[in-house]
């Protein structure tokens, strides 16, 4: 049994805790939770697992796999020390890996400690995909072997799902006053995650699978009346062309996070634990 320690028990973390406690990931169990909220402490109590407010306690509590669902700052602060202390690490805040120096440090720490790091994003193999089960990051990864000419991600979100992003400090937009879709950002994936740290982890995951954050183009559209977070991915390369559109239902607990993010986390945990890996 792999003993899982959750770093962050907010909307995604709680989803993971519930799934592990229900036995939905064969071969893994919820062993400990690290968070600072009273709600997280009561989840730990309900599931009879260890609780700490300091994530770096997790290795000492016997955790094999630390699952970060706490935010970019936590991912940056904790990934390397957790690896060095002997834990495998799963990151939900994939945006942290857009920083090449940090990503290299993580890779080095993992290799030195003989540990592994999983960066999770929405599984693009999902029934909500309009083009069905073909494509997504697996295809982007394969396409990158031959060479990719262009990757463009267009993300459309309801204005309230973008509110509060640091980008608007320097580029103010009255999101409540929008009556039609407005392009609020265009840039590369590294710039996108800095501008919208809570919104576009998928851009960084796409870039890591493909041509890197600097060459992955991102366009963000605020669209009044939309009740989904929509990601359209277009890739052109020697292999041909790939077009994927996914329309996510926002998490009931956190409108910035897709419900599918929690499902992706469970799918990723199953993949880590499984003796046979598909795709
Ligand atoms: N990979 C993906 O596909 C994907 C999709 C959506 C969101 N995300 C990212 O996942 C992360 C979590 O999202 P969420 O919606 O669950 O957020 P949330 O705000 O609902 O929950 C975050 C929790 O982490 C806790 N926390 C913060 N810093 C901590 C620390 N240092 N140690 C322990 N706990 C800490 C907070 O108290 C909170 O309970 C965010 O960074 C988000 O951007 C990833």
Short mmCIF file of C-alpha atoms and ligand atoms in Angstrom, two decimals:
data_model
loop_
_atom_site.label_atom_id
_atom_site.label_comp_id
_atom_site.label_asym_id
_atom_site.label_seq_id
_atom_site.Cartn_x
_atom_site.Cartn_y
_atom_site.Cartn_z
CA UNK A 1 0.00 0.00 0.00
CA UNK A 2 1.32 3.41 -1.00
CA UNK A 3 0.80 5.85 1.88
CA UNK A 4 -0.42 9.15 0.47
CA UNK A 5 0.11 12.49 2.21
CA UNK A 6 -1.99 15.39 0.96
CA UNK A 7 -0.40 18.83 0.88
CA UNK A 8 -3.47 21.06 0.81
CA UNK A 9 -7.00 19.89 1.42
CA UNK A 10 -9.05 22.54 -0.41
CA UNK A 11 -11.31 21.80 -3.35
CA UNK A 12 -9.01 19.36 -5.21
CA UNK A 13 -7.40 17.98 -2.05
CA UNK A 14 -10.76 17.22 -0.48
CA UNK A 15 -11.83 15.45 -3.66
CA UNK A 16 -8.68 13.32 -3.52
CA UNK A 17 -9.11 12.61 0.20
CA UNK A 18 -12.69 11.44 -0.34
CA UNK A 19 -11.67 9.19 -3.25
CA UNK A 20 -8.77 7.62 -1.35
CA UNK A 21 -10.90 7.08 1.74
CA UNK A 22 -13.55 5.35 -0.40
CA UNK A 23 -10.90 2.99 -1.79
CA UNK A 24 -11.19 4.40 -5.31
CA UNK A 25 -7.45 4.08 -5.90
CA UNK A 26 -6.44 0.45 -5.46
CA UNK A 27 -3.00 0.15 -3.88
CA UNK A 28 -3.08 3.57 -2.20
CA UNK A 29 -4.47 4.87 1.05
CA UNK A 30 -4.84 8.28 2.69
CA UNK A 31 -2.17 8.39 5.38
CA UNK A 32 -1.84 12.08 6.32
CA UNK A 33 -3.06 15.58 5.52
CA UNK A 34 -1.02 18.79 5.75
CA UNK A 35 -2.99 22.03 5.73
CA UNK A 36 -3.63 24.96 8.01
CA UNK A 37 -7.43 25.09 7.97
CA UNK A 38 -9.81 23.78 10.60
CA UNK A 39 -11.83 22.15 7.80
CA UNK A 40 -8.79 20.11 6.71
CA UNK A 41 -8.17 19.07 10.31
CA UNK A 42 -11.74 17.79 10.55
CA UNK A 43 -11.36 15.85 7.28
CA UNK A 44 -8.28 14.17 8.74
CA UNK A 45 -10.20 13.38 11.90
CA UNK A 46 -13.15 11.97 9.93
CA UNK A 47 -10.84 9.71 7.92
CA UNK A 48 -8.66 8.80 10.91
CA UNK A 49 -5.43 9.87 9.23
CA UNK A 50 -2.55 11.95 10.60
CA UNK A 51 -2.78 15.75 10.44
CA UNK A 52 -0.09 18.40 10.46
CA UNK A 53 0.09 22.09 9.62
CA UNK A 54 3.67 21.64 8.32
CA UNK A 55 3.93 19.72 5.05
CA UNK A 56 7.59 18.94 5.69
CA UNK A 57 6.43 16.70 8.56
CA UNK A 58 4.92 14.29 6.01
CA UNK A 59 8.05 12.19 5.31
CA UNK A 60 8.55 11.70 9.06
CA UNK A 61 4.94 10.55 9.34
CA UNK A 62 5.71 7.70 6.90
CA UNK A 63 4.26 9.20 3.73
CA UNK A 64 5.48 7.54 0.48
CA UNK A 65 3.78 9.89 -2.00
CA UNK A 66 3.15 13.58 -1.26
CA UNK A 67 0.29 14.96 -3.36
CA UNK A 68 0.42 18.76 -3.65
CA UNK A 69 -2.94 20.48 -4.15
CA UNK A 70 -2.05 23.66 -2.29
CA UNK A 71 -0.94 26.25 -4.85
CA UNK A 72 2.12 27.35 -6.77
CA UNK A 73 3.93 28.84 -3.77
CA UNK A 74 3.60 25.58 -1.84
CA UNK A 75 4.73 23.54 -4.84
CA UNK A 76 7.83 25.69 -5.24
CA UNK A 77 8.68 25.61 -1.55
CA UNK A 78 8.01 21.95 -0.90
CA UNK A 79 8.72 19.79 -3.97
CA UNK A 80 12.49 19.62 -3.59
CA UNK A 81 12.63 19.11 0.22
CA UNK A 82 9.93 16.42 0.01
CA UNK A 83 11.90 14.58 -2.71
CA UNK A 84 15.13 14.86 -0.72
CA UNK A 85 13.32 13.47 2.33
CA UNK A 86 12.39 10.37 0.31
CA UNK A 87 8.84 11.02 -0.92
CA UNK A 88 7.58 10.68 -4.46
CA UNK A 89 5.72 13.87 -5.38
CA UNK A 90 2.62 14.59 -7.39
CA UNK A 91 2.05 18.24 -8.33
CA UNK A 92 -1.33 19.72 -9.15
CA UNK A 93 0.12 23.26 -9.35
CA UNK A 94 1.92 22.36 -12.55
CA UNK A 95 2.38 26.06 -13.30
CA UNK A 96 5.39 26.07 -10.95
CA UNK A 97 7.22 23.94 -13.52
CA UNK A 98 7.09 26.76 -16.08
CA UNK A 99 10.20 28.12 -14.38
CA UNK A 100 12.94 26.16 -16.14
CA UNK A 101 15.44 26.61 -13.29
CA UNK A 102 12.93 25.27 -10.77
CA UNK A 103 11.96 22.37 -13.05
CA UNK A 104 15.65 21.46 -13.43
CA UNK A 105 16.13 21.58 -9.66
CA UNK A 106 13.13 19.28 -9.18
CA UNK A 107 14.42 16.84 -11.81
CA UNK A 108 17.87 16.82 -10.21
CA UNK A 109 16.47 16.25 -6.70
CA UNK A 110 14.23 13.43 -7.96
CA UNK A 111 17.10 11.71 -9.79
CA UNK A 112 19.47 12.06 -6.81
CA UNK A 113 16.90 10.64 -4.41
CA UNK A 114 15.66 7.93 -6.82
CA UNK A 115 12.14 9.40 -6.58
CA UNK A 116 9.60 10.36 -9.21
CA UNK A 117 7.51 13.48 -9.85
CA UNK A 118 4.12 13.39 -11.57
CA UNK A 119 2.69 16.64 -12.97
CA UNK A 120 -1.04 16.26 -13.34
CA UNK A 121 -3.36 17.96 -15.71
CA UNK A 122 -6.79 17.29 -17.00
CA UNK A 123 -6.85 13.96 -18.70
CA UNK A 124 -7.77 15.01 -22.21
CA UNK A 125 -9.02 11.48 -22.83
CA UNK A 126 -12.48 12.24 -21.60
CA UNK A 127 -16.04 11.92 -22.90
CA UNK A 128 -16.48 15.70 -22.88
CA UNK A 129 -13.90 15.95 -25.62
CA UNK A 130 -15.65 16.78 -28.86
CA UNK A 131 -13.19 14.75 -30.91
CA UNK A 132 -13.56 11.70 -28.70
CA UNK A 133 -10.75 9.72 -27.19
CA UNK A 134 -7.99 10.53 -29.66
CA UNK A 135 -5.46 13.20 -28.87
CA UNK A 136 -4.62 15.29 -25.85
CA UNK A 137 -1.26 15.42 -24.20
CA UNK A 138 -0.26 11.91 -25.24
CA UNK A 139 -0.54 12.97 -28.87
CA UNK A 140 1.27 16.27 -28.23
CA UNK A 141 4.13 14.38 -26.56
CA UNK A 142 4.40 12.03 -29.52
CA UNK A 143 4.17 14.90 -32.02
CA UNK A 144 7.04 16.69 -30.25
CA UNK A 145 9.38 13.80 -31.09
CA UNK A 146 9.23 14.78 -34.78
CA UNK A 147 8.92 18.54 -34.33
CA UNK A 148 6.04 20.90 -33.67
CA UNK A 149 5.64 24.15 -35.58
CA UNK A 150 2.88 25.74 -33.53
CA UNK A 151 0.91 25.22 -30.32
CA UNK A 152 -1.95 27.53 -29.42
CA UNK A 153 -4.19 27.26 -26.37
CA UNK A 154 -7.32 29.40 -26.29
CA UNK A 155 -8.94 29.38 -22.87
CA UNK A 156 -12.45 30.81 -22.49
CA UNK A 157 -13.81 31.34 -19.00
CA UNK A 158 -16.72 33.13 -17.34
CA UNK A 159 -15.41 36.57 -16.23
CA UNK A 160 -15.83 35.73 -12.51
CA UNK A 161 -13.48 32.75 -12.96
CA UNK A 162 -10.71 35.16 -13.99
CA UNK A 163 -11.36 37.84 -11.36
CA UNK A 164 -8.49 38.61 -9.01
CA UNK A 165 -5.69 37.54 -11.38
CA UNK A 166 -2.46 39.60 -11.00
CA UNK A 167 -2.66 40.47 -14.74
CA UNK A 168 -5.55 42.86 -14.05
CA UNK A 169 -3.44 44.92 -11.59
CA UNK A 170 -1.51 46.26 -14.60
CA UNK A 171 -4.18 45.73 -17.30
CA UNK A 172 -7.47 46.62 -15.60
CA UNK A 173 -10.67 45.28 -17.16
CA UNK A 174 -14.15 45.78 -15.73
CA UNK A 175 -15.09 42.11 -15.92
CA UNK A 176 -18.60 42.71 -14.58
CA UNK A 177 -19.33 45.20 -17.37
CA UNK A 178 -18.51 42.83 -20.25
CA UNK A 179 -21.44 42.10 -22.54
CA UNK A 180 -19.54 40.07 -25.14
CA UNK A 181 -16.41 37.88 -25.22
CA UNK A 182 -13.19 39.84 -24.74
CA UNK A 183 -9.59 38.70 -25.27
CA UNK A 184 -7.96 39.74 -21.98
CA UNK A 185 -4.54 38.14 -22.51
CA UNK A 186 -2.26 36.99 -25.29
CA UNK A 187 1.26 35.75 -24.66
CA UNK A 188 3.25 32.57 -24.11
CA UNK A 189 2.62 29.92 -21.45
CA UNK A 190 5.28 31.26 -19.07
CA UNK A 191 3.71 34.74 -19.23
CA UNK A 192 0.22 33.24 -18.91
CA UNK A 193 0.93 31.38 -15.69
CA UNK A 194 2.54 34.49 -14.18
CA UNK A 195 -0.46 36.59 -15.19
CA UNK A 196 -3.16 34.03 -14.26
CA UNK A 197 -1.50 31.69 -11.73
CA UNK A 198 -4.76 30.10 -10.60
CA UNK A 199 -6.22 29.59 -14.07
CA UNK A 200 -3.92 28.16 -16.67
CA UNK A 201 -1.99 25.22 -15.24
CA UNK A 202 -3.20 23.41 -18.33
CA UNK A 203 -1.11 25.81 -20.48
CA UNK A 204 2.05 24.83 -18.67
CA UNK A 205 1.26 21.12 -18.81
CA UNK A 206 0.60 21.47 -22.54
CA UNK A 207 3.91 23.29 -22.99
CA UNK A 208 5.84 20.69 -20.98
CA UNK A 209 4.38 17.94 -23.17
CA UNK A 210 5.13 19.92 -26.34
CA UNK A 211 7.51 22.76 -27.18
CA UNK A 212 8.09 24.41 -23.82
CA UNK A 213 6.54 27.48 -22.12
CA UNK A 214 8.26 30.07 -24.32
CA UNK A 215 6.91 28.71 -27.62
CA UNK A 216 3.42 27.71 -26.46
CA UNK A 217 1.02 30.55 -27.31
CA UNK A 218 -1.90 31.28 -25.00
CA UNK A 219 -4.98 33.41 -25.51
CA UNK A 220 -7.42 34.00 -22.63
CA UNK A 221 -10.96 35.13 -23.30
CA UNK A 222 -13.48 36.35 -20.70
CA UNK A 223 -16.89 35.32 -21.95
CA UNK A 224 -20.05 36.52 -20.19
CA UNK A 225 -22.79 33.90 -19.97
CA UNK A 226 -20.40 30.95 -20.33
CA UNK A 227 -20.99 28.24 -17.74
CA UNK A 228 -17.94 26.14 -18.63
CA UNK A 229 -14.18 26.63 -18.68
CA UNK A 230 -13.34 25.90 -22.31
CA UNK A 231 -9.84 25.01 -23.52
CA UNK A 232 -9.15 24.77 -27.25
CA UNK A 233 -5.78 23.30 -28.19
CA UNK A 234 -4.40 23.53 -31.72
CA UNK A 235 -1.11 21.90 -32.65
CA UNK A 236 0.59 21.85 -36.07
CA UNK A 237 3.70 19.90 -36.86
CA UNK A 238 5.40 17.31 -39.04
CA UNK A 239 2.81 14.78 -37.86
CA UNK A 240 -0.13 16.86 -39.19
CA UNK A 241 -2.62 18.81 -37.08
CA UNK A 242 -4.37 18.24 -33.77
CA UNK A 243 -7.40 20.12 -32.54
CA UNK A 244 -8.93 19.44 -29.14
CA UNK A 245 -11.69 21.26 -27.32
CA UNK A 246 -12.67 20.49 -23.77
CA UNK A 247 -15.53 22.17 -21.88
CA UNK A 248 -15.11 21.81 -18.12
CA UNK A 249 -17.70 22.26 -15.41
CA UNK A 250 -16.21 24.51 -12.68
CA UNK A 251 -15.74 22.85 -9.31
CA UNK A 252 -18.67 23.64 -6.99
CA UNK A 253 -16.16 24.60 -4.27
CA UNK A 254 -13.83 26.76 -6.39
CA UNK A 255 -14.92 28.38 -9.69
CA UNK A 256 -11.27 28.77 -10.77
CA UNK A 257 -10.78 25.01 -10.71
CA UNK A 258 -12.42 22.52 -13.05
CA UNK A 259 -14.26 19.58 -11.61
CA UNK A 260 -12.19 17.53 -14.03
CA UNK A 261 -9.01 18.58 -12.20
CA UNK A 262 -10.05 16.46 -9.22
CA UNK A 263 -10.97 13.58 -11.50
CA UNK A 264 -7.58 13.93 -13.25
CA UNK A 265 -5.84 13.67 -9.90
CA UNK A 266 -7.61 10.39 -9.15
CA UNK A 267 -6.84 9.07 -12.64
CA UNK A 268 -3.17 10.04 -12.17
CA UNK A 269 -3.00 8.28 -8.80
CA UNK A 270 -4.49 5.16 -10.36
CA UNK A 271 -1.91 5.37 -13.12
CA UNK A 272 0.92 5.63 -10.59
CA UNK A 273 -0.36 2.63 -8.63
CA UNK A 274 -1.30 0.43 -11.59
CA UNK A 275 0.81 -2.53 -12.71
CA UNK A 276 -0.25 -1.89 -16.33
CA UNK A 277 -0.33 1.63 -17.76
CA UNK A 278 -2.47 2.41 -20.79
CA UNK A 279 -1.67 5.28 -23.17
N1 LIG B 1 -3.21 20.44 -12.66
C1 LIG B 1 -4.44 20.81 -12.93
O1 LIG B 1 -5.08 20.35 -13.88
C2 LIG B 1 -5.07 21.84 -12.07
C3 LIG B 1 -6.36 22.23 -12.32
C4 LIG B 1 -6.95 23.15 -11.46
C5 LIG B 1 -6.21 23.69 -10.41
N2 LIG B 1 -4.92 23.32 -10.20
C6 LIG B 1 -4.10 23.87 -9.09
O2 LIG B 1 -4.21 23.03 -7.94
C7 LIG B 1 -3.99 23.81 -6.77
C8 LIG B 1 -5.10 23.56 -5.73
O3 LIG B 1 -6.34 23.98 -6.27
P1 LIG B 1 -7.66 24.03 -5.34
O4 LIG B 1 -8.78 24.45 -6.22
O5 LIG B 1 -7.77 22.75 -4.55
O6 LIG B 1 -7.27 25.23 -4.33
P2 LIG B 1 -7.95 25.59 -2.93
O7 LIG B 1 -7.64 27.02 -2.69
O8 LIG B 1 -9.37 25.13 -2.89
O9 LIG B 1 -7.15 24.69 -1.85
C9 LIG B 1 -5.80 24.92 -1.52
C10 LIG B 1 -5.56 24.39 -0.09
O10 LIG B 1 -4.15 24.34 0.15
C11 LIG B 1 -3.90 24.83 1.45
N3 LIG B 1 -2.50 25.29 1.49
C12 LIG B 1 -1.97 26.41 0.93
N4 LIG B 1 -0.63 26.46 1.16
C13 LIG B 1 -0.32 25.35 1.89
C14 LIG B 1 0.91 24.83 2.43
N5 LIG B 1 2.08 25.46 2.27
N6 LIG B 1 0.86 23.65 3.10
C15 LIG B 1 -0.32 23.00 3.26
N7 LIG B 1 -1.50 23.44 2.77
C16 LIG B 1 -1.51 24.61 2.10
C17 LIG B 1 -4.94 25.90 1.68
O11 LIG B 1 -5.15 26.14 3.08
C18 LIG B 1 -6.17 25.28 1.01
O12 LIG B 1 -6.91 24.47 1.91
C19 LIG B 1 -3.93 25.28 -7.25
O13 LIG B 1 -2.57 25.66 -7.41
C20 LIG B 1 -4.56 25.23 -8.61
O14 LIG B 1 -4.06 26.25 -9.46
C21 LIG B 1 -4.35 22.38 -11.00
#
